Short mmCIF file of N, CA and C and ligand atoms in Angstrom, two decimals:
data_model
loop_
_atom_site.label_atom_id
_atom_site.label_comp_id
_atom_site.label_asym_id
_atom_site.label_seq_id
_atom_site.Cartn_x
_atom_site.Cartn_y
_atom_site.Cartn_z
N MET J 1 5.43 -19.74 -17.02
CA MET J 1 6.23 -18.73 -15.78
C MET J 1 7.17 -19.13 -15.09
N SER J 2 7.78 -18.49 -14.29
CA SER J 2 8.68 -19.87 -13.47
C SER J 2 8.04 -18.54 -12.39
N ARG J 3 8.68 -18.80 -10.87
CA ARG J 3 8.32 -17.53 -9.61
C ARG J 3 9.31 -16.96 -9.53
N LEU J 4 10.40 -16.84 -10.33
CA LEU J 4 10.86 -15.49 -10.65
C LEU J 4 10.07 -14.67 -11.75
N ASP J 5 9.88 -15.45 -12.91
CA ASP J 5 9.56 -14.26 -14.24
C ASP J 5 8.53 -13.52 -13.01
N SER J 6 7.66 -14.01 -12.52
CA SER J 6 6.56 -14.01 -11.62
C SER J 6 6.10 -12.45 -10.91
N PHE J 7 7.44 -12.79 -10.11
CA PHE J 7 7.87 -12.41 -8.99
C PHE J 7 8.28 -10.44 -9.40
N ILE J 8 9.43 -11.40 -10.71
CA ILE J 8 9.62 -9.15 -11.36
C ILE J 8 9.10 -8.85 -11.96
N ARG J 9 7.50 -9.64 -12.27
CA ARG J 9 6.89 -8.70 -13.01
C ARG J 9 5.46 -7.97 -11.96
N ARG J 10 5.57 -8.61 -10.75
CA ARG J 10 4.77 -8.65 -9.39
C ARG J 10 5.19 -7.15 -9.15
N MET J 11 6.84 -7.24 -8.89
CA MET J 11 7.27 -5.53 -9.27
C MET J 11 8.50 -4.56 -9.65
N THR J 12 7.42 -5.03 -10.80
CA THR J 12 7.82 -4.19 -11.96
C THR J 12 6.71 -3.42 -11.68
N ALA J 13 5.05 -4.05 -11.48
CA ALA J 13 3.42 -3.27 -11.45
C ALA J 13 3.45 -2.91 -11.00
N GLN J 14 4.32 -2.66 -9.69
CA GLN J 14 4.37 -2.22 -8.14
C GLN J 14 5.17 -0.98 -8.40
N ARG J 15 6.12 -0.75 -8.97
CA ARG J 15 6.48 0.53 -8.66
C ARG J 15 6.24 1.22 -10.00
N THR J 16 5.71 0.63 -11.37
CA THR J 16 5.59 1.42 -12.19
C THR J 16 4.10 2.06 -11.04
N LEU J 17 2.79 1.26 -10.53
CA LEU J 17 1.82 1.95 -10.55
C LEU J 17 1.95 4.05 -9.11
N LEU J 18 3.07 3.32 -8.28
CA LEU J 18 4.05 3.27 -7.39
C LEU J 18 4.48 5.40 -7.65
N ASP J 19 4.79 4.99 -8.85
CA ASP J 19 5.54 5.97 -10.11
C ASP J 19 4.33 7.12 -10.45
N ALA J 20 3.47 5.92 -10.79
CA ALA J 20 2.15 6.48 -10.85
C ALA J 20 0.74 7.98 -10.12
N ALA J 21 1.00 7.40 -8.87
CA ALA J 21 0.27 7.40 -7.94
C ALA J 21 0.90 9.01 -7.03
N CYS J 22 1.96 8.63 -6.75
CA CYS J 22 3.50 9.73 -6.26
C CYS J 22 2.85 10.58 -7.33
N ALA J 23 3.68 10.89 -8.80
CA ALA J 23 2.67 11.99 -9.26
C ALA J 23 1.44 13.15 -8.56
N GLU J 24 0.88 11.66 -9.05
CA GLU J 24 -1.32 12.19 -8.59
C GLU J 24 -0.82 12.64 -6.70
N ALA J 25 -0.45 12.31 -6.40
CA ALA J 25 -0.88 12.85 -4.25
C ALA J 25 0.46 14.08 -4.75
N ALA J 26 1.29 13.80 -5.01
CA ALA J 26 1.84 15.72 -5.33
C ALA J 26 0.60 16.66 -5.45
N SER J 27 0.19 16.60 -6.03
CA SER J 27 -0.24 18.04 -5.90
C SER J 27 -1.42 17.51 -4.66
N LEU J 28 -1.56 16.97 -3.49
CA LEU J 28 -3.02 16.88 -2.96
C LEU J 28 -2.30 17.12 -1.39
N ASP J 29 -3.21 17.78 -0.75
CA ASP J 29 -2.46 17.47 0.71
C ASP J 29 -2.68 16.28 1.34
N GLY J 30 -1.69 16.70 2.56
CA GLY J 30 -2.67 15.08 3.28
C GLY J 30 -1.45 13.48 2.77
N PRO J 31 -1.35 12.91 4.70
CA PRO J 31 -0.07 12.19 4.78
C PRO J 31 0.26 10.88 3.60
N ILE J 32 1.44 10.23 2.91
CA ILE J 32 0.97 8.84 2.88
C ILE J 32 1.28 7.92 3.43
N LEU J 33 0.56 6.61 3.28
CA LEU J 33 0.73 5.80 3.93
C LEU J 33 0.90 4.37 3.37
N GLU J 34 2.40 3.75 4.30
CA GLU J 34 2.57 2.58 3.82
C GLU J 34 2.30 1.99 4.63
N ILE J 35 1.36 0.33 4.11
CA ILE J 35 0.44 -0.82 5.20
C ILE J 35 1.33 -1.46 4.61
N GLY J 36 2.46 -2.16 5.98
CA GLY J 36 3.02 -3.05 5.42
C GLY J 36 4.46 -2.46 4.79
N LEU J 37 5.13 -2.28 6.20
CA LEU J 37 6.27 -1.70 5.84
C LEU J 37 7.57 -2.92 5.06
N GLY J 38 7.20 -4.37 6.04
CA GLY J 38 8.62 -4.74 5.53
C GLY J 38 9.52 -4.71 5.50
N ASN J 39 10.44 -5.28 4.21
CA ASN J 39 11.93 -4.68 4.33
C ASN J 39 11.96 -3.22 4.02
N GLY J 40 10.38 -2.52 4.15
CA GLY J 40 10.75 -1.18 4.11
C GLY J 40 11.87 -0.72 2.27
N ARG J 41 11.44 -1.32 0.83
CA ARG J 41 11.46 -1.17 0.22
C ARG J 41 10.92 -0.01 -0.83
N THR J 42 9.32 -0.20 -0.66
CA THR J 42 8.45 0.85 -1.03
C THR J 42 8.49 1.86 -0.10
N PHE J 43 8.79 1.53 0.72
CA PHE J 43 9.19 3.82 2.10
C PHE J 43 9.93 4.63 0.94
N ASP J 44 10.71 3.19 1.19
CA ASP J 44 12.49 4.27 0.16
C ASP J 44 11.84 4.62 -1.09
N HIS J 45 10.68 4.18 -2.14
CA HIS J 45 10.29 4.70 -2.74
C HIS J 45 9.86 5.60 -2.83
N LEU J 46 8.58 5.00 -1.84
CA LEU J 46 8.05 6.78 -2.01
C LEU J 46 8.60 8.34 -1.27
N ARG J 47 9.65 7.71 0.35
CA ARG J 47 10.37 8.88 0.43
C ARG J 47 10.70 10.15 -0.55
N GLU J 48 11.08 8.52 -1.97
CA GLU J 48 12.92 9.55 -2.65
C GLU J 48 11.29 10.03 -3.58
N HIS J 49 10.26 9.03 -3.95
CA HIS J 49 9.57 10.17 -5.52
C HIS J 49 8.92 11.32 -4.29
N LEU J 50 8.36 11.19 -3.02
CA LEU J 50 7.63 12.91 -2.32
C LEU J 50 8.16 13.23 -0.90
N PRO J 51 9.33 13.97 -1.65
CA PRO J 51 10.45 14.18 -0.77
C PRO J 51 9.64 14.92 0.54
N GLY J 52 9.34 14.97 1.71
CA GLY J 52 8.86 16.41 2.93
C GLY J 52 7.61 15.35 3.16
N ARG J 53 7.37 14.64 2.67
CA ARG J 53 6.31 14.60 2.79
C ARG J 53 6.43 13.41 3.56
N ARG J 54 5.04 13.63 5.15
CA ARG J 54 5.12 12.54 6.03
C ARG J 54 4.13 11.07 5.55
N ILE J 55 5.34 10.59 5.56
CA ILE J 55 4.68 8.84 5.47
C ILE J 55 5.18 8.41 7.12
N ILE J 56 3.52 8.02 7.21
CA ILE J 56 3.05 6.63 8.11
C ILE J 56 3.09 5.25 7.82
N ALA J 57 3.90 4.82 8.10
CA ALA J 57 4.16 3.28 8.31
C ALA J 57 3.53 2.20 9.63
N PHE J 58 2.53 1.78 8.21
CA PHE J 58 2.20 0.15 9.33
C PHE J 58 2.66 -0.64 9.61
N ASP J 59 3.13 -2.12 10.22
CA ASP J 59 3.55 -3.18 9.80
C ASP J 59 3.23 -3.73 11.46
N ARG J 60 3.35 -5.13 11.88
CA ARG J 60 2.85 -5.79 12.99
C ARG J 60 4.32 -5.33 14.25
N VAL J 61 5.29 -6.17 12.80
CA VAL J 61 6.62 -5.98 13.50
C VAL J 61 8.10 -5.02 13.12
N LEU J 62 9.05 -4.93 12.93
CA LEU J 62 9.84 -3.96 12.69
C LEU J 62 10.92 -4.98 12.45
N ALA J 63 11.21 -5.16 10.81
CA ALA J 63 11.83 -4.94 10.25
C ALA J 63 12.64 -5.38 9.13
N ALA J 64 12.53 -3.65 8.55
CA ALA J 64 12.89 -2.91 8.01
C ALA J 64 14.16 -3.29 8.10
N HIS J 65 14.92 -2.53 6.47
CA HIS J 65 16.20 -2.30 6.39
C HIS J 65 16.86 -1.04 7.57
N LEU J 66 17.77 -0.55 8.37
CA LEU J 66 18.17 0.09 9.13
C LEU J 66 18.03 1.93 7.72
N SER J 67 18.56 1.78 6.86
CA SER J 67 18.21 2.93 6.19
C SER J 67 17.23 3.29 5.87
N CYS J 68 16.30 1.86 6.34
CA CYS J 68 14.35 2.67 6.28
C CYS J 68 14.06 3.00 7.05
N VAL J 69 14.08 2.80 8.46
CA VAL J 69 13.13 2.94 9.44
C VAL J 69 12.52 3.94 9.61
N PRO J 70 11.68 4.13 9.74
CA PRO J 70 10.50 5.18 9.47
C PRO J 70 11.36 6.01 10.97
N ALA J 71 10.69 7.97 11.48
CA ALA J 71 10.88 8.26 12.32
C ALA J 71 10.07 7.13 13.92
N GLU J 72 10.29 7.92 14.84
CA GLU J 72 9.34 6.79 15.24
C GLU J 72 7.60 7.13 15.66
N ASP J 73 7.87 8.67 15.20
CA ASP J 73 6.20 9.33 15.32
C ASP J 73 6.00 8.62 14.52
N ASP J 74 5.89 7.84 13.03
CA ASP J 74 5.33 7.74 11.57
C ASP J 74 5.34 6.10 11.39
N LEU J 75 5.96 5.75 12.87
CA LEU J 75 5.39 4.01 13.23
C LEU J 75 5.27 3.15 13.82
N VAL J 76 3.84 2.76 13.02
CA VAL J 76 2.44 2.50 14.05
C VAL J 76 2.98 0.50 13.93
N LEU J 77 3.12 -0.04 14.57
CA LEU J 77 3.76 -1.79 15.36
C LEU J 77 2.45 -2.15 15.79
N GLY J 78 2.17 -3.54 15.10
CA GLY J 78 0.67 -4.48 16.06
C GLY J 78 0.32 -4.97 14.75
N GLU J 79 -0.61 -5.35 15.11
CA GLU J 79 -2.04 -5.85 13.53
C GLU J 79 -3.08 -4.19 13.03
N ILE J 80 -2.25 -4.22 12.22
CA ILE J 80 -3.25 -3.29 11.00
C ILE J 80 -4.50 -3.54 11.07
N ARG J 81 -4.89 -4.10 11.29
CA ARG J 81 -6.43 -3.92 11.89
C ARG J 81 -6.79 -3.73 13.71
N VAL J 82 -6.33 -3.94 13.80
CA VAL J 82 -6.39 -3.00 15.64
C VAL J 82 -6.03 -1.64 15.89
N THR J 83 -4.23 -1.32 14.62
CA THR J 83 -4.00 0.18 15.19
C THR J 83 -3.98 1.02 14.08
N ALA J 84 -4.60 0.74 12.59
CA ALA J 84 -4.53 1.26 12.36
C ALA J 84 -5.97 2.29 12.06
N PRO J 85 -7.17 1.42 12.41
CA PRO J 85 -8.17 2.38 12.30
C PRO J 85 -8.32 3.70 13.51
N ARG J 86 -7.97 3.86 13.94
CA ARG J 86 -7.98 5.04 15.06
C ARG J 86 -7.60 5.98 13.47
N PHE J 87 -7.09 5.77 12.86
CA PHE J 87 -6.67 7.12 11.53
C PHE J 87 -6.92 7.53 11.04
N ALA J 88 -7.90 7.13 11.17
CA ALA J 88 -9.13 7.05 10.14
C ALA J 88 -9.91 8.13 10.55
N GLY J 89 -10.52 8.76 8.88
CA GLY J 89 -10.06 10.21 8.96
C GLY J 89 -9.12 11.11 8.47
N ILE J 90 -8.16 10.96 8.17
CA ILE J 90 -6.84 11.14 8.91
C ILE J 90 -7.05 12.38 7.29
N GLY J 91 -7.56 11.55 6.19
CA GLY J 91 -6.86 11.57 4.69
C GLY J 91 -6.03 12.15 4.60
N ALA J 92 -5.42 10.37 4.44
CA ALA J 92 -4.05 9.92 3.24
C ALA J 92 -4.37 10.43 1.86
N ALA J 93 -2.95 11.39 1.29
CA ALA J 93 -3.54 12.01 -0.48
C ALA J 93 -2.92 10.16 -0.93
N LEU J 94 -2.06 9.56 -0.60
CA LEU J 94 -1.70 8.15 -0.59
C LEU J 94 -1.80 7.04 -0.26
N ALA J 95 -2.22 5.87 -0.39
CA ALA J 95 -2.00 4.71 0.87
C ALA J 95 -1.35 3.60 -0.57
N HIS J 96 -0.32 3.11 -0.17
CA HIS J 96 -0.16 1.86 -0.66
C HIS J 96 -0.69 1.16 0.71
N VAL J 97 -0.57 0.22 0.57
CA VAL J 97 -1.38 -1.48 0.97
C VAL J 97 -0.98 -2.35 -0.19
N ASP J 98 -0.03 -3.02 1.00
CA ASP J 98 0.95 -4.18 0.20
C ASP J 98 1.01 -5.29 1.61
N ILE J 99 0.01 -6.15 1.93
CA ILE J 99 0.23 -7.02 2.99
C ILE J 99 -0.25 -8.56 2.82
N GLY J 100 -0.27 -8.13 1.30
CA GLY J 100 -1.13 -10.15 0.77
C GLY J 100 0.51 -10.87 0.70
N THR J 101 0.08 -12.33 0.66
CA THR J 101 0.42 -12.65 1.36
C THR J 101 1.13 -14.39 0.67
N GLY J 102 -0.73 -13.79 -0.62
CA GLY J 102 -0.04 -15.03 -1.44
C GLY J 102 -1.04 -16.68 -1.05
N ASN J 103 -1.10 -16.74 0.08
CA ASN J 103 -1.95 -17.82 1.19
C ASN J 103 -2.92 -17.29 1.09
N ASP J 104 -4.28 -18.09 -0.18
CA ASP J 104 -5.81 -17.47 -0.35
C ASP J 104 -6.85 -17.06 0.58
N ALA J 105 -6.10 -18.83 1.26
CA ALA J 105 -7.29 -18.42 2.64
C ALA J 105 -6.38 -17.41 3.54
N LEU J 106 -5.63 -17.04 3.36
CA LEU J 106 -5.37 -15.60 5.11
C LEU J 106 -5.83 -14.44 4.21
N ASP J 107 -5.06 -14.46 3.08
CA ASP J 107 -5.68 -13.46 2.02
C ASP J 107 -7.20 -12.97 1.85
N ARG J 108 -8.06 -14.16 2.10
CA ARG J 108 -9.92 -13.53 1.63
C ARG J 108 -9.39 -13.25 3.40
N GLN J 109 -8.83 -13.79 4.29
CA GLN J 109 -9.41 -12.86 6.01
C GLN J 109 -9.60 -11.81 5.93
N THR J 110 -8.35 -11.39 5.31
CA THR J 110 -6.87 -10.27 5.24
C THR J 110 -8.60 -9.01 4.19
N LEU J 111 -9.70 -9.64 3.64
CA LEU J 111 -9.40 -8.66 2.64
C LEU J 111 -11.12 -8.48 3.51
N GLU J 112 -11.99 -9.69 5.04
CA GLU J 112 -12.37 -9.59 5.16
C GLU J 112 -12.28 -7.93 5.64
N TRP J 113 -11.89 -6.56 6.07
CA TRP J 113 -11.39 -5.84 7.04
C TRP J 113 -10.96 -4.81 5.86
N LEU J 114 -10.42 -5.21 5.12
CA LEU J 114 -8.78 -4.02 4.66
C LEU J 114 -9.65 -3.27 3.45
N PRO J 115 -10.69 -3.44 2.86
CA PRO J 115 -11.10 -2.32 2.00
C PRO J 115 -11.89 -1.05 2.55
N ASP J 116 -12.40 -1.75 3.43
CA ASP J 116 -13.35 -0.61 4.43
C ASP J 116 -11.91 -0.10 5.18
N LEU J 117 -11.43 -0.08 6.09
CA LEU J 117 -10.19 -0.21 6.60
C LEU J 117 -9.40 1.56 5.78
N THR J 118 -9.45 0.72 4.30
CA THR J 118 -8.46 1.90 3.48
C THR J 118 -9.68 2.42 3.61
N ALA J 119 -10.95 2.69 3.07
CA ALA J 119 -11.62 3.29 2.20
C ALA J 119 -11.31 4.42 2.95
N SER J 120 -11.06 3.97 4.33
CA SER J 120 -11.66 5.21 5.74
C SER J 120 -10.15 6.14 5.60
N LEU J 121 -9.09 5.50 5.34
CA LEU J 121 -7.85 6.11 5.99
C LEU J 121 -7.82 7.62 4.56
N VAL J 122 -8.40 7.74 3.30
CA VAL J 122 -7.71 7.93 2.40
C VAL J 122 -8.46 9.25 1.87
N GLN J 123 -8.11 10.32 1.65
CA GLN J 123 -9.52 11.71 1.44
C GLN J 123 -10.18 11.49 0.03
N ARG J 124 -11.48 11.99 -0.60
CA ARG J 124 -12.11 12.29 -1.39
C ARG J 124 -10.95 12.58 -2.40
N GLY J 125 -10.11 11.27 -3.75
CA GLY J 125 -9.55 12.27 -4.44
C GLY J 125 -8.48 11.69 -4.12
N GLY J 126 -8.93 11.16 -3.81
CA GLY J 126 -7.09 10.48 -2.67
C GLY J 126 -6.72 9.16 -3.80
N ILE J 127 -5.61 8.62 -3.66
CA ILE J 127 -4.92 7.06 -4.05
C ILE J 127 -5.09 6.08 -4.07
N VAL J 128 -4.87 4.52 -4.26
CA VAL J 128 -4.89 3.88 -3.42
C VAL J 128 -3.75 2.90 -4.50
N VAL J 129 -3.35 2.36 -3.90
CA VAL J 129 -1.92 1.69 -4.57
C VAL J 129 -2.01 -0.05 -4.12
N SER J 130 -2.74 -1.00 -4.69
CA SER J 130 -2.67 -2.48 -3.95
C SER J 130 -2.38 -3.38 -4.15
N GLY J 131 -1.29 -4.96 -3.59
CA GLY J 131 -1.34 -5.92 -3.76
C GLY J 131 -2.45 -6.98 -3.74
N LEU J 132 -3.79 -6.61 -3.02
CA LEU J 132 -4.49 -7.10 -3.28
C LEU J 132 -6.13 -6.21 -3.39
N PRO J 133 -5.90 -6.58 -4.53
CA PRO J 133 -8.18 -6.48 -4.78
C PRO J 133 -8.93 -5.77 -3.94
N LEU J 134 -9.42 -4.28 -3.88
CA LEU J 134 -10.05 -3.68 -2.97
C LEU J 134 -10.91 -3.66 -3.19
N ASP J 135 -12.66 -4.30 -2.88
CA ASP J 135 -13.94 -4.01 -3.40
C ASP J 135 -14.03 -3.39 -2.24
N HIS J 136 -14.94 -1.86 -3.17
CA HIS J 136 -15.08 -1.07 -2.41
C HIS J 136 -16.10 -0.51 -2.82
N PRO J 137 -17.53 0.05 -3.18
CA PRO J 137 -18.01 0.96 -3.04
C PRO J 137 -17.45 2.77 -3.45
N ALA J 138 -16.46 2.64 -2.15
CA ALA J 138 -15.35 4.19 -1.66
C ALA J 138 -14.35 4.05 -2.87
N LEU J 139 -13.90 2.74 -3.40
CA LEU J 139 -12.80 2.53 -3.95
C LEU J 139 -12.68 2.37 -6.18
N ALA J 140 -12.77 3.67 -6.49
CA ALA J 140 -13.00 3.09 -8.29
C ALA J 140 -11.92 2.48 -8.91
N ALA J 141 -11.96 1.80 -9.16
CA ALA J 141 -10.86 1.57 -9.36
C ALA J 141 -10.41 2.13 -11.42
N LEU J 142 -8.78 2.01 -10.84
CA LEU J 142 -8.60 3.18 -12.22
C LEU J 142 -7.82 2.39 -13.46
N PRO J 143 -8.46 2.44 -14.04
CA PRO J 143 -7.09 1.99 -15.78
C PRO J 143 -5.76 1.96 -15.21
N LEU J 144 -5.14 0.16 -15.37
CA LEU J 144 -4.18 0.21 -15.39
C LEU J 144 -3.00 0.64 -16.69
N PRO J 145 -1.86 0.96 -16.59
CA PRO J 145 -1.68 0.97 -17.86
C PRO J 145 -0.90 0.43 -18.53
N ASP J 146 -0.86 -0.14 -19.74
CA ASP J 146 0.11 -1.00 -21.26
C ASP J 146 0.64 -1.97 -19.79
N SER J 147 1.41 -1.98 -19.01
CA SER J 147 3.00 -2.77 -19.26
C SER J 147 2.06 -3.85 -17.67
N VAL J 148 0.90 -2.78 -16.93
CA VAL J 148 0.49 -3.70 -15.40
C VAL J 148 0.00 -5.30 -16.76
N PRO J 149 0.22 -6.44 -15.95
CA PRO J 149 -0.16 -7.59 -16.17
C PRO J 149 -1.75 -7.31 -15.55
N ALA J 150 -3.09 -7.55 -15.95
CA ALA J 150 -4.24 -7.27 -14.97
C ALA J 150 -4.44 -8.38 -13.92
N GLU J 151 -4.35 -8.17 -12.90
CA GLU J 151 -5.09 -8.99 -11.84
C GLU J 151 -3.20 -9.15 -10.98
N ARG J 152 -2.28 -7.49 -11.12
CA ARG J 152 -0.80 -8.62 -11.15
C ARG J 152 -0.55 -7.33 -9.61
N TYR J 153 -1.37 -6.29 -9.70
CA TYR J 153 -1.49 -5.51 -8.92
C TYR J 153 -2.50 -4.63 -9.34
N TYR J 154 -3.28 -3.42 -7.71
CA TYR J 154 -4.20 -2.18 -8.70
C TYR J 154 -4.46 -1.17 -7.60
N MET J 155 -4.58 -0.47 -8.87
CA MET J 155 -4.61 1.46 -8.09
C MET J 155 -6.24 1.77 -8.15
N TYR J 156 -6.60 2.31 -6.86
CA TYR J 156 -7.73 3.09 -6.93
C TYR J 156 -7.96 4.51 -6.59
N ARG J 157 -8.77 5.65 -7.04
CA ARG J 157 -9.17 7.08 -6.64
C ARG J 157 -10.41 6.44 -5.62
N ARG J 158 -10.32 7.82 -4.72
CA ARG J 158 -11.09 7.08 -3.60
C ARG J 158 -12.71 8.05 -4.15
N ARG J 159 -13.55 7.60 -4.25
CA ARG J 159 -14.26 8.93 -4.33
C ARG J 159 -14.98 9.48 -3.09
N1 SAM Z 201 6.39 -2.99 1.45
C1 SAM Z 201 7.03 -3.75 1.53
C2 SAM Z 201 8.45 -3.82 1.30
O1 SAM Z 201 9.07 -3.31 -0.46
O2 SAM Z 201 9.28 -3.64 1.69
C3 SAM Z 201 6.46 -4.84 1.97
C4 SAM Z 201 5.79 -5.94 2.37
S1 SAM Z 201 5.51 -7.48 3.25
C5 SAM Z 201 4.88 -7.70 1.77
C6 SAM Z 201 4.28 -7.15 3.88
C7 SAM Z 201 4.35 -6.85 4.81
O3 SAM Z 201 2.90 -6.69 5.60
C8 SAM Z 201 5.08 -7.81 6.77
O4 SAM Z 201 6.25 -7.47 7.18
C9 SAM Z 201 4.44 -8.30 7.20
O5 SAM Z 201 4.84 -7.89 8.71
C10 SAM Z 201 3.15 -6.93 7.33
N2 SAM Z 201 2.08 -7.57 7.62
C11 SAM Z 201 1.30 -8.59 6.69
N3 SAM Z 201 -0.61 -8.62 7.24
C12 SAM Z 201 -0.52 -7.62 8.57
C13 SAM Z 201 -1.31 -7.92 9.34
N4 SAM Z 201 -2.01 -7.81 9.73
N5 SAM Z 201 -1.01 -6.77 10.57
C14 SAM Z 201 0.35 -6.38 10.48
N6 SAM Z 201 1.55 -6.22 9.84
C15 SAM Z 201 0.49 -7.51 8.87
#
């Protein structure tokens, strides 16, 4: 499979799972978290599908398209490992976690803290959609739609 095909599959899986997660989050109170704002594409998708909801976005630097810059109070810049713990207990309805790099060594380091952090941010019954597998006792893996290939993108419910 070419890298282009692989990229398209990943983005398609991402959108499919975000759409499913937004449908669930619509009936839950609590903010939405975009962990890895990047260019702002998925932030834009989340705000389109969950209009009026508070979306708090995290990244080390602001590099989003001008049309996708969150409100000042909802943009948290800096290392997520340092900035996000102060939001523990916020009871997010949905967290989209998109900070994988494709570099196995870097991603392994991230996975030393990311599952715990994510579990601390999401309410019981809340949804997590992630580009990296989050192995944590409080995060139950949800079955993926048939159209989403295994290990391309992940979805969990907070126990
Ligand atoms: N969701 C974005 C979109 O659709 O446009 C793409 C996110 S991009 C794959 C990952 C982003 O996460 C990058 O902008 C990077 O700066 C940020 N990031 C990765 N690891 C981080 C960390 N440990 N702390 C802060 N930001 C991080």
